[in-house]
Structure formats: structure tokens, C-alpha cells
Amino acid sequence: MTAELVRGQNHALPQTRLEIRVSAGQPIVAGATLSDEQGKVRGTEWIAHPASPQLPGLEVSKQAAADHRLAVDLGALPDTVDRVNVLLALPVGVGGPVRFGAIAAPFVAVTGLDGSEVASYTITDLDSESAVVAIELYRRQAAWKVRAVGQGYAGGLAEMLNDQGLPGAREIAGQILDAVAGGMARSVSAPPPRTADGDRVRRGAPAHGSEPTPGGQATQPAPGPQGIGGPAGSGTPGAGDVPPPQSPNVPPQQPAPAATGPISYAHPGRQTTAPPPPAPTAPPAQPGQPAQPVAGDATGWSMEERLYNQVWGMFEDLARTTAAYRSAVDFAESRMEQELDKVLSDPRSRIGNQGDAAREAAQAKRTQLVDQARQALDRDLAQLTAEVQVVEPALPAAFASWDNPVWHAYRVPMEVPMALRLGDLHLPESPELRIPMLVRLPLERGLWIDSGRSASSATASIADSDELRRLAMDTAVAIAARLLAVYPPGDFTLHVIDPAGTAAGSLAPLLQSGALTTPPAAGAAGVTDVLAKLTERVDLVQMAIRAGATDSLPPDLDTAEQLLIVHDFPHGFDDRAVTQLRYLADEGPSVGVHLLMVADREDAAEYGPVLDPLWRALLRLTPVPDDHLADPWIGHAWTYEPALTPPGSQVLQQVLNQLAAARREWRR
């Protein structure tokens, strides 16, 4: 039976190998410190945090996330360790909440390796604190116990580490938070909150506030802040376990059914808040079979919003079912190791038939558990694949891949869509199952197409660095063309900086169609001119907004969304130009000026850490498949593939020609 702890209460731990599961409404940092009998942390080698996630007997998450799983083996800790403190902190400098009082109360559960809860604790009554000691595992008379602590610190991580006697606490806290900011820069931002109840809930798939167990099922945590949650806050990655605010005309959402059995695509937990047309309904299922998926089977006020929410729901479902599978495999491996350790600890069983039989039995049990987990994963993958096959053909142009027939029927839109497809995402357990990567419009952060080499096999297979740069620029042009195509005529303006003029081949479709109305800026003078104009635009719009005088903007000011493609950075840039570029990356998105960088970070190495904030401010994409993006729920490394036109296809040129003609008509 689970012990639901209150602050100060303790509970005995029945085993030494444990998991500590943390659930919060926003991405938070989870770490741990080891301390001696006096409660003192002896040095940095006794801290586990995202930049250094592993210690003997302890492993924590590598990035900020809304859900964490910390692995603890108390038997493997150094003998001088008397206490393990589990620490939670809010990341700083990433645009998220700065105090725990602004988010749902964090929920912490101590579980066995099989997922069974030993104790849980909901950390309540936090307000201005930005860091908290959640729980501590401590040694008492040769046995281990867990205590609910809930000690918060308004001074943040630095104050908390200093309180534990760590020398140089402020410097160490800064290093940890810098590492967290870098990790969040590679995380795909979850969709912003909706204004009415609209949670995507699936029976049989791990839902918000539940965690996968080795059997592949979801277990509901004890009562606390784990309620079925909406998406994370705008522009901030995270699952978001806080229910969205209720509309006065919308009945409250009913609790979701328990997670049992296979995924049901009837979705009885989905609430339709939109007016007519009615939400699609699944066709009747055959006896004993799950209902067939349908496109738009999610909450939303329009079919576009339903499809958007459905895609994000598939993204989350795949992340969580894969996490359940990986957890099951880890449990099987750990159980086999325990059984083998038990066999080897007895000298009589190390040799002979008895030892061989015990080893075979342990390996057979491991294989059985892994096979069961794989069957559960394959079942969920099959149903998600069926949903993707139904949803993909129904996507609007902004959400669709270039080979979707919707692009052949393209018409210039009259309003801006909700989101834009930047490519596809997949995991190694299911490489053939691709999830569209959708980002909200207008863009909330700039984009960076990395033209340098990475550790992926795809870049290793390209011997010529010039070819990799060309592919990066082709990817940038494809994204720019998508943005131009999904905005109404006159609502989006494109600028290009190409100091050496080496991107002419990639830019040809934009220039020949007339979609790019001004020639690319070349040389240092061209760089200076474009950056000066866009910087001035940002300044003018910001001043007008602050003064509440947007009607006093100069009549010749282009009020359309602006996209600046920067090719081959930092060539042609002096220190002033670099400063202006950083300014545009930070301040531009809020007033409609966006960056699309095509650069190799190694080329800008001479600037050192000066450019670190620039790279972190941009969402890194690659011209070839690369597993560098993370989901906002679990933190899996997803392989990203850019959205490019099929070889030999003329669809991009056709779309740009239509767009250019519509623009000419609009200017008349």
C-alpha cells in the first residue's frame, strides 16, 4: 500500500533499488545531492545534475522536463553517504515560470523497479521559491527511510546548494542552469494552452500524470497535482499537468477512465467543445476489435485545430508508449542482474549444473519480460500507424508533406494557419512511424539549419562539406517557401543575406518566381544595410506598442511578418553586425521579425561563448536525418528529417509561381 506522506513524515523503504518519479505542470530541473551524517555535501562529485547525471548508485535526468525518473541504488552508494537529497528547481532564462507558486504543486513518488509505489508526496504551499528539496532518503540504524521535506528556497538553486554546505555553490548552480538552458534549446516546444477543456486522453496509453511500468501499462499516482493535464505553456516545452481554465459555457471535463487494455480510438474521454460542424466519429468497431481511427478525432474549434491537436496527441502517445517499453527492458535487465548476483554470491552455485541452470533461468525470464514489452509496444505502434495513415491525407497544406496531393491543389490562403510543418520525427524503436513536426505560427523562436557535421551517420556519408552546405540552404529555402505559401499575399516578407553569393543555386526557385522581391544582400555593405533596416523596424514597433500608439508608425513601414535568411554566417559580419543579429534573435519574434540561420557553429568558434545565447535562442534543425531533438514529456532523442520536395518534383515551383501571381494582383 502506498504511503501518502505529508511534510516531515517518513516511511521505511523495503528495498534499495528504487525509482523516484517526479511530475510537474512545467519543465523543471531534477537533481540529487549526497551528504554525510552532518548533512554536508563534500564536493561537486556528490552532485548529480543534468550536466553530470550519473554518480555511483544514482542517475538523474539529462534535461528539464515535466516528468522525471531518477534511478537510485542505495546499496551502491559510498559508505560515507548518509543521505540522498532530491532537488527540484525551475530553469531560468528560458521564458518559463520563475516561482513554484505559479505552477501546479510537484508530485513525487518513490517506486520499486516494477513500478509499485512505496511512498508519494505532493509538495504544497510553495510560493516565491524557485528551488526545493523535495524528499530525502536517509540511513537509520542500517536501514533506509524516505522523508517528505518540501523545503523551498526563494534564492533558487544557489541558495539551496549553499545551505547544504557546498563550496562555490553559486558558480556550480550557474553551470547547472546553463546546461539546462542548452538542453531546453533542443527541445520541441509543446503547443500553447487552450481556453477550454480539450485534453487528449487515450485508454491504455500512459496519460498525463501517469507513468509507464515494466508491463507497458500506466499506473495512476496517488491523489495530488497529477490531474489529466493540458499542454504546456506557450513557447515552453513540457507536458503541462495543470487543467486549462474552463469556459463558463462548457461543462467540466469528466475524469478519464482507468488505463486498461489496448488503445481505443473511440476516444470516449475526448470532449468536443467546438460548435458545428460536428467532430468526426469513429465507425462502429467489429466485436473484439478497436474502433478505426478517423482524422480530426480531437478537441478543437475547427478541423484545422482538431488535426493539430491530434498530431500532437500522436506525438505524445508515441513518446510515452516508447518510454514504457524502455522502462520494461531496463527492469528486465536489472532483474536478471539481481538474480545473477544472487547466484554468484553463493560459492556453491558458481560452478556446475546448478549455476548454469540458474543463469539460464534468469536469462529466460529476461527474454520473456522483454518479449511481453515488445508485444505491447508493437500493438500500440500498429494502432498509431493506422491513425497516421488516416490523418496524413487529411492534413491542410501547412501541415502536409510536399508529396501530399493537397499541394497540387494549392490556392493562396486568405488567413494564417495555426502551425507549420518543419519535417518529421521518429524514434529508433519505430523508424517507419513518422510524426509530423508542427510549430505554431507566428514563429516564437528563430530557426538554425546546421550546415556543419554531426555525429550522425547521415553527415558522415557526405564527404564534401560544400554539399552539406548546399543541402542546408536547400532546406532553408523549402522552409521559407512554406512560410510564404501559407501566409496571405502581403502578410509575409522575405529577406536574404548571402555575403559571398554562394547560395544562388538554392535561391533560384525564390528568385525566378518573384517570391523573393529583392536580390540577396551581398558583401559587408549589404549585411549592414539589411540588419540596420530590420533592427530599426524592431525598435519602432516596440516603441509604438509600449506607447500604445501603433497607429503612429511611419506609413512606409512594412507591417508584414519578416523572415531573414542568413547564409554562411559569420562571413561578412563584423562585431556590430553580430550584435544586431543577436538582438533580432532575442527581440524580433515578439514583433514579427524572424531569423532563419544557415551556419556551421565551428565557423563562428572565434567568437567563443559570446554567441552561445544566439545558438540557444534558435531551434536547431539539420539538412539530413539527425537525432538531436527532444520531446517535452519524456526527453527522448528523436531523429529529425527535413520536409523537402521529392526528387524531380515541380510542386515547389508551381506553388511559388501561384504565390507570386497572387502578390502581383494584390499590389494593384
XYZ file of C-alpha atoms in Angstrom:
668
model
C 0.000 0.000 0.000
C 1.319 3.430 -0.933
C 2.173 5.781 1.932
C 0.940 9.299 1.148
C 3.357 11.482 3.063
C 2.948 14.978 4.439
C 5.805 17.361 5.179
C 8.147 15.900 7.802
C 6.668 12.396 7.711
C 8.898 9.393 6.994
C 8.404 5.859 5.756
C 10.605 2.774 5.670
C 11.991 1.646 2.307
C 11.580 -2.084 1.666
C 14.355 -2.294 -0.933
C 17.497 -0.494 -2.033
C 16.890 -0.313 -5.799
C 14.299 2.350 -6.425
C 12.912 4.872 -8.879
C 11.911 8.389 -7.918
C 9.257 9.775 -10.238
C 8.545 13.476 -10.418
C 5.580 15.075 -12.158
C 5.049 18.819 -12.523
C 2.998 21.148 -14.674
C 6.010 22.764 -16.322
C 9.562 21.715 -17.215
C 11.648 21.625 -14.046
C 15.197 20.571 -13.226
C 15.589 17.406 -11.159
C 18.836 16.525 -9.426
C 20.203 14.994 -6.264
C 22.969 15.557 -3.759
C 24.705 13.116 -1.443
C 25.518 14.226 2.089
C 27.226 12.801 5.145
C 25.951 12.422 8.713
C 26.221 16.188 9.261
C 24.152 16.863 6.141
C 27.117 18.344 4.282
C 27.769 17.876 0.561
C 31.516 17.294 0.344
C 32.058 18.465 -3.225
C 30.847 18.525 -6.812
C 31.462 14.781 -7.043
C 28.456 14.381 -4.721
C 26.009 16.195 -7.007
C 24.012 14.561 -9.815
C 22.502 17.098 -12.221
C 21.717 17.408 -15.977
C 25.306 18.307 -16.877
C 26.658 15.369 -14.825
C 23.737 12.964 -14.462
C 25.457 9.865 -13.067
C 27.051 9.033 -9.730
C 27.690 5.611 -8.204
C 24.216 4.364 -7.301
C 22.416 7.416 -8.689
C 21.242 8.686 -12.076
C 19.090 11.735 -12.868
C 17.524 13.230 -15.986
C 19.734 14.973 -18.545
C 17.391 17.910 -19.169
C 14.490 19.865 -17.751
C 11.147 18.127 -18.288
C 7.664 17.960 -16.821
C 8.176 14.304 -15.864
C 11.342 12.786 -14.414
C 12.516 9.312 -13.412
C 15.547 9.134 -11.129
C 17.253 5.764 -10.622
C 18.671 5.032 -7.154
C 20.647 2.041 -5.899
C 21.224 2.712 -2.201
C 23.455 -0.343 -1.902
C 25.896 1.102 -4.438
C 26.376 4.448 -2.670
C 29.695 5.196 -0.940
C 29.794 4.112 2.700
C 30.283 7.717 3.806
C 26.939 8.764 2.296
C 24.193 9.031 4.881
C 21.559 10.904 2.905
C 20.290 11.416 -0.659
C 18.506 14.724 -1.230
C 16.213 15.010 -4.254
C 16.264 18.574 -5.547
C 13.845 20.358 -7.878
C 14.427 23.773 -9.453
C 12.863 25.964 -12.087
C 15.075 26.692 -15.114
C 15.972 30.366 -15.502
C 16.390 32.478 -18.612
C 14.121 30.331 -20.785
C 10.899 32.324 -20.541
C 9.111 29.966 -18.150
C 7.710 30.434 -14.628
C 10.166 31.822 -12.068
C 8.441 30.592 -8.889
C 6.806 27.334 -7.879
C 3.697 29.184 -6.760
C 2.886 29.809 -10.429
C 2.676 26.116 -11.360
C 0.918 23.015 -10.101
C 2.307 21.507 -6.915
C 5.040 18.996 -7.870
C 4.248 15.355 -7.174
C 6.995 12.922 -6.141
C 6.645 9.152 -5.872
C 9.179 6.566 -4.706
C 8.604 3.271 -6.520
C 10.156 -0.129 -6.876
C 11.676 -1.204 -10.166
C 8.396 -2.928 -11.019
C 6.541 0.382 -10.790
C 4.795 -0.315 -7.472
C 4.611 2.834 -5.351
C 6.232 2.813 -1.926
C 5.542 6.401 -0.904
C 4.353 9.625 -2.505
C 4.434 13.292 -1.598
C 2.690 16.344 -3.053
C 4.782 19.469 -2.398
C 2.236 22.122 -1.446
C 2.395 25.649 -0.012
C 5.185 26.835 -2.293
C 5.064 30.458 -3.418
C 8.118 32.567 -4.260
C 10.529 29.631 -4.087
C 12.324 28.641 -7.270
C 14.134 25.607 -5.810
C 13.039 22.980 -3.311
C 14.410 19.926 -1.520
C 11.551 17.543 -2.293
C 12.413 14.391 -0.335
C 15.413 12.786 1.295
C 16.415 9.153 1.526
C 18.376 8.665 4.735
C 20.102 5.871 6.610
C 18.807 4.985 10.073
C 20.265 2.040 12.006
C 21.453 0.168 8.914
C 18.063 0.662 7.208
C 16.913 3.289 4.713
C 13.882 5.542 5.003
C 12.275 8.303 2.941
C 11.191 11.627 4.432
C 8.992 14.300 2.858
C 10.944 17.570 3.165
C 9.414 20.282 0.939
C 11.993 22.908 1.936
C 11.852 25.746 -0.576
C 14.390 28.455 -1.391
C 13.466 31.837 -2.847
C 17.142 32.327 -3.711
C 16.998 29.413 -6.094
C 19.435 26.624 -6.716
C 22.443 28.608 -5.495
C 20.894 29.255 -2.084
C 19.834 25.623 -1.759
C 23.310 24.262 -2.558
C 24.903 26.802 -0.241
C 22.576 25.683 2.548
C 23.948 22.161 2.110
C 27.475 23.386 2.726
C 28.752 23.149 -0.822
C 31.742 25.429 -1.572
C 31.272 27.597 -4.666
C 27.526 26.931 -4.679
C 26.690 29.948 -6.857
C 29.172 29.008 -9.596
C 28.002 25.402 -9.614
C 24.348 26.468 -9.773
C 25.176 28.695 -12.745
C 26.861 25.816 -14.563
C 23.858 23.568 -13.950
C 21.342 26.138 -15.180
C 23.460 26.903 -18.268
C 23.482 23.193 -19.116
C 19.714 23.058 -18.630
C 19.176 26.066 -20.908
C 21.261 24.366 -23.582
C 19.198 21.194 -23.262
C 15.909 23.072 -23.499
C 17.134 24.765 -26.675
C 16.953 21.371 -28.405
C 13.502 20.532 -27.097
C 10.454 20.839 -29.350
C 8.045 23.312 -27.773
C 4.699 21.866 -26.793
C 1.543 23.614 -28.032
C 0.202 26.572 -26.019
C -2.742 26.108 -23.653
C -6.288 26.005 -24.971
C -9.005 28.137 -23.459
C -11.419 25.297 -22.796
C -11.111 21.719 -21.698
C -9.549 19.765 -24.509
C -7.259 17.077 -23.206
C -6.359 14.200 -25.405
C -6.878 11.070 -23.347
C -6.432 7.527 -24.567
C -7.326 4.429 -22.697
C -4.410 2.072 -22.443
C -1.790 4.699 -23.322
C 0.050 6.459 -20.497
C -1.740 9.724 -19.822
C -0.599 12.945 -18.183
C 0.108 12.280 -14.557
C 0.630 8.549 -15.056
C 3.854 6.691 -15.599
C 4.653 3.626 -17.674
C 5.534 0.475 -15.781
C 7.531 -2.537 -16.938
C 4.368 -4.244 -18.092
C 3.713 -1.442 -20.524
C 0.620 -0.220 -18.648
C 0.070 3.086 -16.911
C -0.244 3.385 -13.169
C -2.100 6.317 -11.683
C -0.195 8.106 -8.928
C -1.739 8.880 -5.610
C -4.100 11.867 -5.386
C -2.195 15.041 -5.961
C -1.449 17.509 -8.750
C -1.196 14.832 -11.406
C -4.606 15.636 -12.905
C -5.199 14.887 -16.549
C -3.278 17.790 -17.969
C -3.409 20.162 -20.870
C -0.458 21.189 -22.992
C 2.407 23.204 -21.702
C 2.656 26.963 -21.718
C 3.296 28.854 -24.882
C 6.800 28.510 -26.157
C 7.913 26.374 -23.245
C 8.440 22.625 -23.539
C 6.612 20.469 -21.076
C 3.589 18.264 -20.701
C 1.606 20.703 -18.627
C -0.379 18.857 -15.982
C -2.467 21.873 -14.961
C -6.013 21.616 -16.339
C -6.754 24.546 -18.644
C -9.242 27.173 -17.493
C -12.892 26.284 -18.016
C -15.150 28.270 -20.273
C -18.336 29.342 -18.460
C -20.402 27.724 -21.218
C -18.516 24.452 -21.294
C -19.311 21.691 -18.797
C -16.326 20.497 -16.752
C -14.404 17.566 -18.118
C -15.175 14.218 -16.569
C -12.331 12.105 -15.188
C -10.722 9.847 -17.738
C -11.309 6.105 -17.402
C -8.578 3.976 -15.923
C -5.792 2.967 -18.265
C -6.614 -0.626 -19.101
C -6.497 -2.721 -22.228
C -5.378 -1.711 -25.697
C -5.629 1.779 -27.091
C -9.218 2.596 -28.041
C -9.684 5.012 -30.903
C -13.284 5.627 -29.910
C -11.795 8.228 -27.514
C -14.692 8.472 -25.025
C -12.599 10.823 -22.905
C -12.288 13.457 -25.615
C -14.665 16.337 -25.149
C -15.837 18.305 -28.171
C -16.124 21.971 -27.313
C -16.487 23.263 -30.847
C -19.733 24.302 -32.485
C -20.858 22.692 -35.781
C -19.567 21.106 -37.909
C -19.593 18.171 -35.530
C -16.416 16.331 -34.672
C -15.746 13.196 -36.719
C -16.934 9.973 -35.171
C -15.235 6.640 -35.489
C -17.068 3.931 -37.453
C -18.511 1.102 -35.371
C -15.864 -1.397 -34.345
C -16.099 -5.088 -35.045
C -16.625 -7.244 -31.956
C -13.330 -7.707 -30.146
C -11.553 -5.114 -32.316
C -10.617 -1.499 -31.534
C -12.510 1.231 -33.349
C -10.887 2.523 -36.518
C -9.170 5.915 -36.249
C -10.556 8.951 -38.024
C -8.957 12.249 -38.951
C -9.807 15.165 -36.698
C -10.702 12.971 -33.718
C -9.537 15.547 -31.163
C -10.854 18.656 -29.495
C -10.891 21.935 -31.391
C -12.984 24.789 -32.714
C -12.145 23.954 -36.311
C -10.976 20.955 -38.284
C -7.538 22.563 -38.514
C -7.268 22.797 -34.728
C -8.542 19.241 -34.287
C -5.936 17.907 -36.674
C -3.235 19.964 -34.968
C -4.206 18.586 -31.552
C -4.470 15.077 -32.959
C -0.926 15.232 -34.371
C 0.417 16.461 -31.052
C -1.516 13.699 -29.311
C 0.112 11.086 -31.547
C 3.495 12.647 -30.785
C 2.876 12.328 -27.046
C 1.425 8.814 -27.305
C 4.468 7.565 -29.192
C 6.798 9.188 -26.652
C 5.025 7.620 -23.695
C 4.497 4.132 -25.110
C 8.186 4.028 -26.068
C 9.084 5.136 -22.538
C 7.009 2.256 -21.169
C 8.865 -0.186 -23.409
C 12.284 1.142 -22.464
C 11.339 1.045 -18.789
C 10.275 -2.579 -19.147
C 13.558 -3.511 -20.823
C 15.528 -1.744 -18.085
C 13.523 -3.589 -15.449
C 14.163 -6.938 -17.155
C 17.892 -6.231 -17.326
C 18.005 -5.136 -13.692
C 16.067 -8.190 -12.540
C 18.396 -10.507 -14.435
C 21.416 -8.794 -12.877
C 19.923 -9.195 -9.412
C 19.277 -12.886 -9.939
C 22.748 -13.447 -11.371
C 24.314 -11.550 -8.456
C 22.417 -13.794 -6.072
C 23.697 -16.875 -7.863
C 27.297 -15.669 -7.929
C 27.202 -14.683 -4.254
C 26.921 -18.364 -3.317
C 30.243 -20.135 -3.981
C 28.440 -23.470 -4.328
C 26.432 -22.268 -7.324
C 29.254 -20.641 -9.266
C 30.229 -23.865 -10.938
C 28.412 -26.952 -12.027
C 24.937 -27.598 -13.317
C 23.188 -25.649 -10.560
C 24.894 -22.401 -11.549
C 24.299 -22.946 -15.264
C 20.629 -23.679 -14.651
C 20.223 -20.523 -12.559
C 21.873 -18.401 -15.262
C 19.656 -19.885 -17.972
C 16.545 -19.310 -15.852
C 17.490 -15.660 -15.262
C 18.157 -15.074 -18.957
C 14.908 -16.820 -19.923
C 12.934 -14.609 -17.537
C 14.608 -11.544 -19.001
C 13.752 -12.632 -22.544
C 10.146 -13.304 -21.549
C 9.722 -9.847 -19.997
C 11.305 -8.104 -22.990
C 9.114 -10.068 -25.420
C 5.989 -9.119 -23.477
C 7.003 -5.453 -23.529
C 7.722 -5.617 -27.258
C 4.308 -7.137 -27.928
C 2.650 -4.267 -26.062
C 4.781 -1.759 -27.963
C 4.028 -3.375 -31.332
C 0.302 -3.293 -30.558
C 0.422 0.428 -29.805
C 2.663 1.128 -32.810
C 0.238 -0.651 -35.119
C -2.664 1.473 -33.919
C -0.645 4.692 -34.083
C 0.453 3.763 -37.605
C -3.182 3.271 -38.568
C -4.004 6.719 -37.199
C -1.104 8.354 -39.054
C -2.244 6.737 -42.308
C -5.685 8.276 -41.829
C -4.525 11.686 -40.624
C -1.772 12.389 -43.188
C -4.078 12.604 -46.263
C -6.460 14.892 -44.362
C -3.864 17.480 -43.349
C -4.100 21.017 -44.746
C -1.220 22.319 -46.831
C 0.561 23.985 -43.904
C 0.631 20.649 -42.026
C 1.226 18.388 -45.034
C 4.384 16.997 -46.566
C 5.372 18.183 -50.031
C 4.259 14.894 -51.608
C 0.717 15.295 -50.269
C -1.799 15.898 -53.098
C -3.111 18.936 -51.216
C -0.137 20.909 -52.560
C -1.145 20.161 -56.159
C -4.495 21.801 -55.389
C -2.810 24.747 -53.675
C -4.608 28.051 -53.504
C -3.179 31.169 -51.870
C -4.752 31.359 -48.395
C -6.745 34.259 -47.016
C -5.775 33.704 -43.356
C -2.744 32.480 -41.417
C -2.843 28.811 -40.327
C -2.265 27.643 -36.767
C 1.034 25.910 -37.427
C 3.628 24.891 -39.981
C 5.265 21.553 -40.679
C 9.060 21.677 -40.460
C 9.725 17.988 -41.008
C 9.171 14.556 -39.491
C 10.216 12.923 -36.220
C 10.755 9.267 -35.398
C 12.313 7.012 -32.746
C 14.694 4.070 -33.240
C 12.087 1.581 -31.964
C 9.763 2.574 -34.836
C 11.740 4.244 -37.639
C 8.928 3.776 -40.155
C 6.378 5.629 -37.971
C 6.845 9.333 -38.725
C 5.168 12.079 -36.711
C 4.778 15.492 -38.379
C 6.765 18.161 -36.560
C 4.400 21.110 -36.268
C 5.347 24.505 -34.795
C 2.906 27.278 -34.030
C 2.622 30.402 -36.157
C 3.771 33.070 -35.886
C 7.136 31.561 -35.048
C 8.055 32.002 -31.399
C 11.784 31.458 -31.930
C 14.175 31.556 -34.842
C 15.461 28.536 -36.760
C 19.010 27.376 -37.327
C 19.839 24.971 -40.154
C 23.120 23.413 -39.060
C 25.415 23.088 -42.078
C 28.196 21.504 -40.030
C 28.981 17.873 -39.422
C 27.450 15.993 -36.524
C 27.849 12.525 -35.068
C 25.048 11.130 -37.243
C 25.836 8.569 -39.924
C 23.961 10.715 -42.461
C 26.503 13.547 -42.305
C 29.387 11.079 -42.162
C 28.284 9.660 -45.519
C 28.617 13.106 -47.155
C 32.312 13.562 -47.865
C 32.048 17.045 -49.355
C 31.365 19.826 -46.833
C 30.178 22.065 -49.689
C 27.473 19.509 -50.462
C 26.339 19.602 -46.846
C 26.145 23.404 -47.001
C 24.105 23.202 -50.199
C 21.676 20.761 -48.575
C 21.359 23.097 -45.603
C 20.455 26.023 -47.858
C 18.003 23.859 -49.810
C 16.319 23.033 -46.503
C 16.150 26.729 -45.590
C 14.583 27.572 -48.968
C 11.989 24.809 -48.554
C 11.009 26.163 -45.121
C 10.917 29.755 -46.393
C 8.743 28.690 -49.337
C 6.323 27.005 -46.936
C 6.086 30.144 -44.833
C 5.470 32.304 -47.887
C 2.862 29.869 -49.192
C 0.764 29.664 -46.026
C 0.512 33.414 -45.405
C -1.940 35.629 -47.309
C -0.434 37.897 -50.002
C 1.313 40.857 -48.450
C 1.453 39.334 -44.963
C 4.965 37.893 -45.222
C 8.198 39.427 -46.492
C 11.434 37.588 -47.164
C 14.995 38.942 -46.923
C 18.198 37.060 -47.679
C 21.795 37.765 -46.650
C 24.295 35.865 -48.802
C 27.619 37.689 -48.312
C 29.656 35.645 -50.807
C 26.838 34.935 -53.258
C 27.329 31.165 -52.929
C 23.646 30.311 -52.443
C 22.441 31.338 -55.905
C 21.578 27.791 -56.944
C 19.442 27.098 -53.873
C 17.738 30.513 -54.092
C 16.834 30.095 -57.772
C 13.197 28.981 -57.162
C 12.541 32.053 -54.993
C 14.196 34.461 -57.440
C 12.774 33.018 -60.668
C 9.217 33.024 -59.345
C 9.486 36.526 -57.918
C 8.662 35.299 -54.396
C 11.916 36.935 -53.278
C 11.297 40.512 -54.369
C 14.727 41.941 -53.561
C 18.102 40.466 -54.528
C 20.088 38.758 -51.742
C 22.285 41.186 -49.823
C 25.948 40.590 -50.665
C 29.169 41.780 -49.091
C 29.699 43.577 -45.804
C 27.741 46.624 -47.010
C 24.713 44.505 -47.872
C 24.831 42.782 -44.480
C 24.978 46.135 -42.701
C 22.086 47.601 -44.704
C 19.644 44.711 -44.135
C 20.423 44.358 -40.438
C 20.082 48.110 -39.888
C 16.636 48.203 -41.525
C 15.295 45.226 -39.578
C 16.761 46.451 -36.295
C 15.122 49.830 -36.853
C 11.813 48.113 -37.571
C 12.011 46.152 -34.299
C 12.797 49.347 -32.367
C 9.943 51.325 -33.936
C 7.325 48.633 -33.404
C 8.420 48.034 -29.805
C 8.248 51.742 -29.007
C 4.831 52.051 -30.640
C 3.487 49.094 -28.667
C 4.843 50.382 -25.366
C 3.359 53.826 -26.032
C 0.051 52.391 -27.209
C 0.449 54.315 -30.464
C 0.651 51.678 -33.167
C -1.328 53.942 -35.484
C 1.577 56.413 -35.475
C 4.024 54.075 -37.199
C 5.600 55.504 -40.393
C 3.333 54.893 -43.401
C 6.148 53.261 -45.362
C 6.851 50.699 -42.627
C 6.247 47.130 -43.819
C 3.928 45.664 -41.194
C 4.071 42.142 -42.632
C 5.875 39.326 -40.831
C 9.562 39.434 -41.782
C 11.860 36.444 -42.309
C 15.608 36.958 -42.656
C 17.620 34.085 -44.129
C 21.269 34.394 -43.160
C 23.552 32.184 -45.239
C 27.112 31.209 -44.394
C 27.310 33.042 -41.071
C 29.625 34.625 -39.822
C 31.242 35.500 -43.188
C 30.705 39.190 -43.926
C 29.749 40.002 -40.313
C 31.685 42.398 -38.104
C 31.175 42.762 -34.347
C 28.385 45.299 -34.774
C 26.543 43.052 -37.225
C 26.850 40.094 -34.816
C 25.383 42.226 -32.025
C 22.467 43.255 -34.256
C 21.851 39.638 -35.197
C 21.700 38.625 -31.535
C 19.271 41.493 -30.942
C 16.998 40.298 -33.744
C 17.080 36.729 -32.396
C 16.052 37.908 -28.919
C 13.625 40.742 -29.643
C 12.474 40.088 -33.201
C 9.911 37.286 -32.790
C 7.683 39.321 -30.472
C 7.257 41.994 -33.162
C 7.211 39.810 -36.256
C 10.883 39.612 -37.276
C 12.229 36.069 -37.525
C 15.643 34.545 -38.218
C 16.469 31.525 -40.355
C 20.187 30.922 -39.955
C 22.211 28.597 -42.191
C 25.527 28.172 -40.425
C 28.184 25.837 -39.114
C 28.855 26.626 -35.474
C 32.509 25.733 -35.911
C 32.886 28.601 -38.384
C 31.962 31.023 -35.590
C 34.189 29.391 -32.961
C 36.385 32.506 -32.785
C 33.559 34.360 -31.051
C 33.635 31.829 -28.202
C 30.852 31.971 -25.598
C 29.630 35.347 -26.910
C 27.405 33.539 -29.398
C 26.132 30.858 -27.010
C 22.909 32.809 -26.298
C 22.312 33.108 -30.053
C 22.538 29.357 -30.659
C 20.328 28.639 -27.639
C 17.707 31.120 -28.854
C 17.310 29.248 -32.161
C 15.723 25.862 -32.813
C 18.425 23.718 -34.407
C 17.412 21.719 -37.468
C 19.572 19.639 -39.806
C 19.565 19.118 -43.585
C 19.961 15.347 -43.119
C 18.434 12.952 -40.547
C 19.860 13.541 -37.080
C 18.701 12.546 -33.584
C 19.132 15.861 -31.794
C 15.590 16.981 -30.904
C 13.819 16.092 -27.652
C 10.128 15.763 -26.852
C 8.733 17.885 -23.990
C 7.316 14.951 -21.983
C 9.985 12.267 -21.616
C 13.035 13.769 -23.304
C 13.660 11.030 -25.872
C 16.182 11.846 -28.591
C 14.087 11.987 -31.788
C 15.501 11.748 -35.287
C 14.517 14.793 -37.318
C 14.164 14.705 -41.104
C 13.554 17.961 -43.003
C 10.476 18.488 -45.155
C 11.924 18.540 -48.674
C 10.253 18.158 -52.053
C 10.528 14.729 -53.710
C 13.339 14.430 -56.302
C 12.199 15.716 -59.684
C 9.003 17.268 -58.305
C 7.897 20.649 -59.651
C 5.423 21.280 -56.850
C 7.618 23.879 -55.127
C 7.992 25.950 -58.304
C 4.257 25.680 -59.051
C 3.338 26.897 -55.566
C 5.785 29.797 -55.743
C 4.517 30.817 -59.178
C 0.939 30.938 -57.895
C 2.068 32.897 -54.869
C 3.980 35.443 -56.973
C 0.965 35.926 -59.254
C -1.301 36.487 -56.237
C 1.121 39.042 -54.862
C 1.210 40.963 -58.121
C -2.578 41.020 -58.155
C -2.668 42.165 -54.526
C -0.332 45.125 -55.219
C -2.547 46.539 -57.958
